[in-house]
Amino acid sequence: MKAIIQDLSYNQIKELVASYGQPAFRAKQLYEGLTQGKDISQISTLPAALKSRLLEDFEDCAIKIIETFESADGTKKFLFELADGNIIEGVLMSYKYGNTQCVSTQVGCRMGCKFCASTLNGRIRDLSSGEILSQILKVNAAYGGTKEKRAVTNVVLMGSGEPFDNYGNVVEFLKNLTAAEGLNISARNISLSTCGLVDKMYAFADDGIPLNLTVSLHATTDEERARTMPIANKWSIAQILQACDNYFAKTGRRYIFEYSLIEGENCDRRHAEDLISLLKGRPCHVNLIRLNEVKERTLKATDEQSAYRFLGLLEKGGLSATLRRQMGADIGGACGQLRASYIDSSRK
Ligand code: SAH
C-alpha cells in the first residue's frame, strides 16, 4: 500500500507541492479538493502531470463507501473499504442540532470487552490519521456537505477500535479535523471514547485538545469491571477518576461516563448507589445505554423500564445522567456488528 495523502496537514501539503517544483496555489487546490472528499484523480483543478506525480507516491483513494444501510429512524450505516482491502464501518445519526458521524480508529480492537462485537477477531491494524479523516470527508461529500456548510457537524470516536491504543494517529487526525483550512470542526463538537487507558488520558490532557472526553465505565468496582473489561486489570476506577479530574483541570471540559446496562451484571440498586458515591460532585455526566445485544455474546440487555428506574435513582442521587435513545438497532447499530456480519457473509 502507498502512503495516504489525507495523512498530511495543510503545511505538509504545501511542502510536498513545493518539493515537486509546483507553484504554491496548487497546494491550495489540492488541499481543497481533498477536503471536498475527492480522490486525487477527481480533483479537476489540478494538471494531469501533477496528478500522475502524486499517484506515484500516494493511494488515489484512501477509503471508499461500499455499502450504505438506512434505518427506519434515519440513521445511516456505512461499510468502507480501505486501500488494502480491509473493511471498517461507520454511522451517521441525525439530531435536531445536526448530524453526528461515528468513526472507527482501528480495524478491529484488542481490548477484549465481553459485550463488544469489534473485538471478536482482535485488532487487525491501526488506521492512519488520514484514513480516520477520510471517513468523514467521504460521508460529508456523499450528503452534499461542503467545507462551509457541513453535512457532518459532529464527530464521535466511538466506532471500532480503542482511540488511545492508536494515540499518535488519533491526535494527528484531531488536529487535521479541527484545522481552519480543513473541515474546521470545533473540538466542542467532537467526543472521544476510551475504555480508560489512564497513561494516555494524562498525555491527552497535556496535548490540550478540549473535546468531550468519554470513558466507558460499565461497572462500579474493579472486580466487577474486570468481568467484562480486561483493561480493568491494568487500571483501576480510582486511577481513571483521577485522570478525568486532571483532564478537567487542564482543559476546563467536564467529562462523560458511558454505562451500558447489562441484565444481572451492573444495574441493581446497589450499583446506582455505588455510582452516586463515586461520581457525586464531580464535573461529569453519565450516559446510560441499554446493551445492544451481540449475537456472538451471551450478555443480555436490561428492559426499558428497569433502565428508566436506574436513571431515576442516579438523578435522585444528584448525578447528571441521561438514557441514550437507541438508534439504528435494525441495521446492526452496535460497534463492529456490521463489519462482523459482512465478513461472516463474504466467508460463506
Ligand atoms: N474503545 C472505545 C471506543 C468504543 S465507543 C471505548 O471503549 O470507549 C463505544 C461505546 O459503546 C463504548 O462505551 C463501549 O463500551 C460501548 N459498547 C460496545 N459494545 C456495546 C454493546 N454491544 N452494547 C452497548 N454498548 C456497547
Short mmCIF file of N, CA and C and ligand atoms in Angstrom, two decimals, residues 109 115-117 157-159 161-163 193-195 216 218 258 260 289-294 334-335, ligand 1:
data_model
loop_
_atom_site.label_atom_id
_atom_site.label_comp_id
_atom_site.label_asym_id
_atom_site.label_seq_id
_atom_site.Cartn_x
_atom_site.Cartn_y
_atom_site.Cartn_z
N CYS A 109 -10.19 -4.52 17.22
CA CYS A 109 -9.80 -3.95 18.50
C CYS A 109 -9.18 -5.06 19.34
N PHE A 115 -18.79 -7.50 25.85
CA PHE A 115 -20.08 -7.15 25.25
C PHE A 115 -19.93 -6.63 23.83
N CYS A 116 -18.70 -6.48 23.35
CA CYS A 116 -18.46 -5.69 22.14
C CYS A 116 -18.12 -6.57 20.94
N ALA A 117 -18.74 -6.26 19.80
CA ALA A 117 -18.50 -7.05 18.59
C ALA A 117 -17.19 -6.67 17.90
N LEU A 157 -15.68 9.55 18.27
CA LEU A 157 -14.74 8.45 18.05
C LEU A 157 -15.23 7.28 18.89
N MET A 158 -16.29 6.66 18.38
CA MET A 158 -16.95 5.58 19.12
C MET A 158 -17.23 4.39 18.21
N GLY A 159 -16.54 4.32 17.10
CA GLY A 159 -16.70 3.15 16.24
C GLY A 159 -15.75 2.07 16.70
N GLY A 161 -12.46 0.04 17.50
CA GLY A 161 -11.11 0.42 17.89
C GLY A 161 -11.08 1.18 19.19
N GLU A 162 -9.91 1.19 19.81
CA GLU A 162 -9.68 1.97 21.02
C GLU A 162 -8.81 3.17 20.61
N PRO A 163 -9.38 4.38 20.59
CA PRO A 163 -8.64 5.54 20.09
C PRO A 163 -7.27 5.72 20.75
N SER A 193 -14.17 8.47 22.92
CA SER A 193 -14.48 7.49 23.97
C SER A 193 -13.31 6.52 24.14
N THR A 194 -12.92 6.31 25.39
CA THR A 194 -11.84 5.37 25.69
C THR A 194 -12.30 4.38 26.76
N CYS A 195 -11.74 3.17 26.70
CA CYS A 195 -12.07 2.20 27.75
C CYS A 195 -11.26 2.51 29.01
N SER A 216 -15.61 4.67 29.09
CA SER A 216 -16.51 3.53 29.23
C SER A 216 -16.31 2.92 30.59
N HIS A 218 -19.10 1.16 32.82
CA HIS A 218 -19.85 -0.11 32.76
C HIS A 218 -19.82 -0.95 34.03
N GLU A 258 -19.75 6.47 30.04
CA GLU A 258 -20.73 5.61 29.40
C GLU A 258 -20.94 4.40 30.29
N SER A 260 -23.21 0.97 30.03
CA SER A 260 -24.15 0.11 29.31
C SER A 260 -24.81 -0.83 30.29
N ILE A 289 -26.72 3.47 28.49
CA ILE A 289 -27.06 2.85 27.20
C ILE A 289 -27.63 1.47 27.53
N ARG A 290 -28.74 1.10 26.93
CA ARG A 290 -29.16 -0.29 27.11
C ARG A 290 -28.30 -1.15 26.22
N LEU A 291 -27.73 -2.20 26.77
CA LEU A 291 -26.82 -3.05 25.99
C LEU A 291 -27.45 -3.39 24.64
N ASN A 292 -26.66 -3.27 23.62
CA ASN A 292 -27.04 -3.72 22.30
C ASN A 292 -26.61 -5.17 22.22
N GLU A 293 -27.56 -6.07 22.19
CA GLU A 293 -27.15 -7.49 22.27
C GLU A 293 -26.44 -7.92 21.00
N VAL A 294 -25.32 -8.60 21.18
CA VAL A 294 -24.48 -9.04 20.08
C VAL A 294 -24.63 -10.55 19.98
N ALA A 334 -24.73 -1.61 16.94
CA ALA A 334 -23.61 -1.63 17.88
C ALA A 334 -22.26 -1.81 17.19
N CYS A 335 -21.25 -1.25 17.83
CA CYS A 335 -19.86 -1.33 17.37
C CYS A 335 -19.50 -2.66 16.76
N1 SAH B 1 -12.83 1.67 22.56
C1 SAH B 1 -13.56 2.84 22.94
C2 SAH B 1 -14.48 3.27 21.85
C3 SAH B 1 -15.71 2.43 21.68
S1 SAH B 1 -17.02 3.53 21.94
C4 SAH B 1 -14.25 2.61 24.27
O1 SAH B 1 -14.15 1.51 24.77
O2 SAH B 1 -14.80 3.54 24.83
C5 SAH B 1 -18.38 2.60 22.00
C6 SAH B 1 -19.09 2.55 23.33
O3 SAH B 1 -20.08 1.54 23.24
C7 SAH B 1 -18.19 2.14 24.48
O4 SAH B 1 -18.66 2.71 25.68
C8 SAH B 1 -18.38 0.64 24.50
O5 SAH B 1 -18.03 0.09 25.74
C9 SAH B 1 -19.85 0.55 24.19
N2 SAH B 1 -20.29 -0.71 23.62
C10 SAH B 1 -19.61 -1.59 22.88
N3 SAH B 1 -20.39 -2.63 22.53
C11 SAH B 1 -21.59 -2.38 23.07
C12 SAH B 1 -22.83 -3.07 23.05
N4 SAH B 1 -22.95 -4.23 22.43
N5 SAH B 1 -23.86 -2.51 23.69
C13 SAH B 1 -23.74 -1.33 24.33
N6 SAH B 1 -22.62 -0.63 24.37
C14 SAH B 1 -21.56 -1.15 23.75
#
